[in-house]
Coordinates of C-alpha atoms in Angstrom, one line a residue:
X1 CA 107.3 -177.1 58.2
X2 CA 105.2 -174.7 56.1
X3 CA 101.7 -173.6 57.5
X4 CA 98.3 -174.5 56.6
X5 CA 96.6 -172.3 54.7
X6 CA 94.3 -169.9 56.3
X7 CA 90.4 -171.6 56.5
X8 CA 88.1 -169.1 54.9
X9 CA 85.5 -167.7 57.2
X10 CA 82.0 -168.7 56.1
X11 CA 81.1 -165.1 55.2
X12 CA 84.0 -165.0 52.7
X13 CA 83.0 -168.3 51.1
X14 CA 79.1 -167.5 51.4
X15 CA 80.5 -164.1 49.1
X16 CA 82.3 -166.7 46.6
X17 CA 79.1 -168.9 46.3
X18 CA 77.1 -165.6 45.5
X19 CA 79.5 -164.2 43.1
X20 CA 79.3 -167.8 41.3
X21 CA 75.5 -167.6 41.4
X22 CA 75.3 -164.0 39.8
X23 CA 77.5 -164.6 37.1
X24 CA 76.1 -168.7 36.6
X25 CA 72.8 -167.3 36.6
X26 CA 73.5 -164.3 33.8
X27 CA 74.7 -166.9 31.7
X28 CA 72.2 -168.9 32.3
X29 CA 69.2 -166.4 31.7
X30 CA 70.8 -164.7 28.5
X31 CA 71.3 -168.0 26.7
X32 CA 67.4 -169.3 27.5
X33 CA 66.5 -166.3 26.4
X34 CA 68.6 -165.9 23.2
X35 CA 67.7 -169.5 22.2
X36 CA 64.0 -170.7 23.5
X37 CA 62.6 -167.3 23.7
X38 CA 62.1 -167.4 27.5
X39 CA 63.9 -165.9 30.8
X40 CA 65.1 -168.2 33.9
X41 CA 62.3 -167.5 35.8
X42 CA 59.8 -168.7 33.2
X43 CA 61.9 -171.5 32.8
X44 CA 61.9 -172.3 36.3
X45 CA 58.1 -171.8 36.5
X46 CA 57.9 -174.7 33.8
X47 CA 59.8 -176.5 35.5
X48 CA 57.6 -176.9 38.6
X49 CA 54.6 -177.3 36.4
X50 CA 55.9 -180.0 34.3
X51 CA 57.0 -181.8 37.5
X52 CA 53.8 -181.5 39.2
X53 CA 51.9 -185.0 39.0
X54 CA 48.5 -183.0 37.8
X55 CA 50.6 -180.7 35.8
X56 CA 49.5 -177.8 38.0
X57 CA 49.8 -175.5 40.8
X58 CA 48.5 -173.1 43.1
X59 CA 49.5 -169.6 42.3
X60 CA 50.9 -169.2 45.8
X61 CA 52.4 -172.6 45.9
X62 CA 54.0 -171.4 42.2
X63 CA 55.2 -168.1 44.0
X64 CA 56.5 -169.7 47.0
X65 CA 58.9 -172.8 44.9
X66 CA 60.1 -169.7 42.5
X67 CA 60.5 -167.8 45.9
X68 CA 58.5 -164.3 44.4
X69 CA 55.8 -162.5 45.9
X70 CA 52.4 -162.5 44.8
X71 CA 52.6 -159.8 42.3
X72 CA 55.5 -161.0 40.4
X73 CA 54.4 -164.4 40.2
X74 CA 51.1 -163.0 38.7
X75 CA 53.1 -160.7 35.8
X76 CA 55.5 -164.1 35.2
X77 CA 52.4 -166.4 34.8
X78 CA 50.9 -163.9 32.6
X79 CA 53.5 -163.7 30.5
X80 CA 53.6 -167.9 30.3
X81 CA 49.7 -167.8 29.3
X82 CA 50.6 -165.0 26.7
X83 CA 53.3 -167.4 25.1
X84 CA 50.6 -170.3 25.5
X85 CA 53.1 -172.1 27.9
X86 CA 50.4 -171.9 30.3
X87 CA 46.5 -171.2 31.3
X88 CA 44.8 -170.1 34.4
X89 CA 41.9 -172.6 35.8
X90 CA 40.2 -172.1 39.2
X91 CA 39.7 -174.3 41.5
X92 CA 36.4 -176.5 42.1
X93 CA 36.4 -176.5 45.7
X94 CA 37.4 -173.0 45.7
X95 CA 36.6 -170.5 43.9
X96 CA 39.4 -167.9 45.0
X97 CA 42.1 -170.6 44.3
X98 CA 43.4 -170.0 41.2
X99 CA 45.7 -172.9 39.4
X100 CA 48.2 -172.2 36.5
X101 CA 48.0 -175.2 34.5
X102 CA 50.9 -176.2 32.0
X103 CA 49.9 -176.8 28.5
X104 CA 51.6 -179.0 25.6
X105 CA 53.4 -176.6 24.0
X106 CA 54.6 -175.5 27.5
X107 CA 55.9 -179.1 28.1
X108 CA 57.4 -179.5 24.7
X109 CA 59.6 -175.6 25.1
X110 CA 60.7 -176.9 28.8
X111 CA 61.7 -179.9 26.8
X112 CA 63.5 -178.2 24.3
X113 CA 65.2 -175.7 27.2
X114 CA 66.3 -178.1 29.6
X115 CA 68.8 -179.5 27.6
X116 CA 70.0 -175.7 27.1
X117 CA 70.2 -175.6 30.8
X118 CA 71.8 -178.3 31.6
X119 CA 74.9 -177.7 28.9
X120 CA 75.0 -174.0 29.6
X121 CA 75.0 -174.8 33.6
X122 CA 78.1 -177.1 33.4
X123 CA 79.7 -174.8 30.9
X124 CA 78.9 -171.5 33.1
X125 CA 80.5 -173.4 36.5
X126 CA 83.9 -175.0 34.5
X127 CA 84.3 -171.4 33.1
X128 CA 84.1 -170.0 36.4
X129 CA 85.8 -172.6 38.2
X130 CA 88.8 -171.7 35.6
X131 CA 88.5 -168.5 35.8
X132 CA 88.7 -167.7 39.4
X133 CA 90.6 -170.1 42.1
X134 CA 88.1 -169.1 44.8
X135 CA 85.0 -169.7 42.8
X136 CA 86.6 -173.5 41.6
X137 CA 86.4 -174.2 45.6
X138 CA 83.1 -173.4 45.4
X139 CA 82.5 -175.4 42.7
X140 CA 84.1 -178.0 44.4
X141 CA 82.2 -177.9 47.4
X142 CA 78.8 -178.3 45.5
X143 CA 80.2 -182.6 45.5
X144 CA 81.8 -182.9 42.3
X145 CA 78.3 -182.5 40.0
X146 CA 80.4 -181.3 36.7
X147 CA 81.6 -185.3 36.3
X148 CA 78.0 -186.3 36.6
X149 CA 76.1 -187.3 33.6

């Protein structure tokens, strides 16, 4: 009778999931940047803006969904209303609250860059999964999503 083999403790599999983040997320940010011009975090940032019903957020709400602090939430936002992805508005009731608002060329460069994402995502994990035999379980445990369409 052969013996199971050995159940990975969760700190070894939480290591596998991070290894697969870092390198997913390399691939991720170089090819955004190399194609549409922007990095994962501006991405992400137009991401939450073009999902919000008004088209808008809060600054701190912004901060808190990207999960940055204050001051690096400020320099990204700066560098959407730069590119003209974005513009600052504040807020009528509030004076202090201050709203980054998504613009149309912001909606149409997340347009463009989410099909990026989504190709260079699934890409990024089968190569992984190939690649290492520890990172595939990983993979595996994130429920099948490569077979999704």
């Amino acid at each position: 009778m052969t013996a199971a083999p050995p159940v990975p403790d969760v700190a070894t599999t939480w290591n596998h999931v991070l290894l697969l983040h870092a390198r997913v997320e390399s691939r991720l940010g170089t090819t955004l940047q190399r194609r549409h011009g922007i990095g994962l975090s501006e991405y992400r940032a137009l991401v939450h803006l073009a999902a919000s019903p008004t088209g808008e957020l809060r600054m701190q709400e912004l901060a808190d969904k990207l999960g940055l602090n204050q001051s690096s939430v400020t320099r990204l936002v700066a560098r959407l209303n730069a590119a003209e992805f974005t513009y600052r508005d504040l807020c009528p009731d509030d004076k202090r609250g201050v709203y980054t608002v998504i613009t149309e060329a912001g909606r149409a460069r997340y347009a463009e860059a989410s099909h990026t994402y989504e190709e260079t995502l699934r890409s990024a994990l089968e190569e992984a999964g190939q690649a290492d035999a520890a990172l595939a379980a990983a993979i595996s445990a994130l429920g099948g999503m490569l077979t999704r369409a």
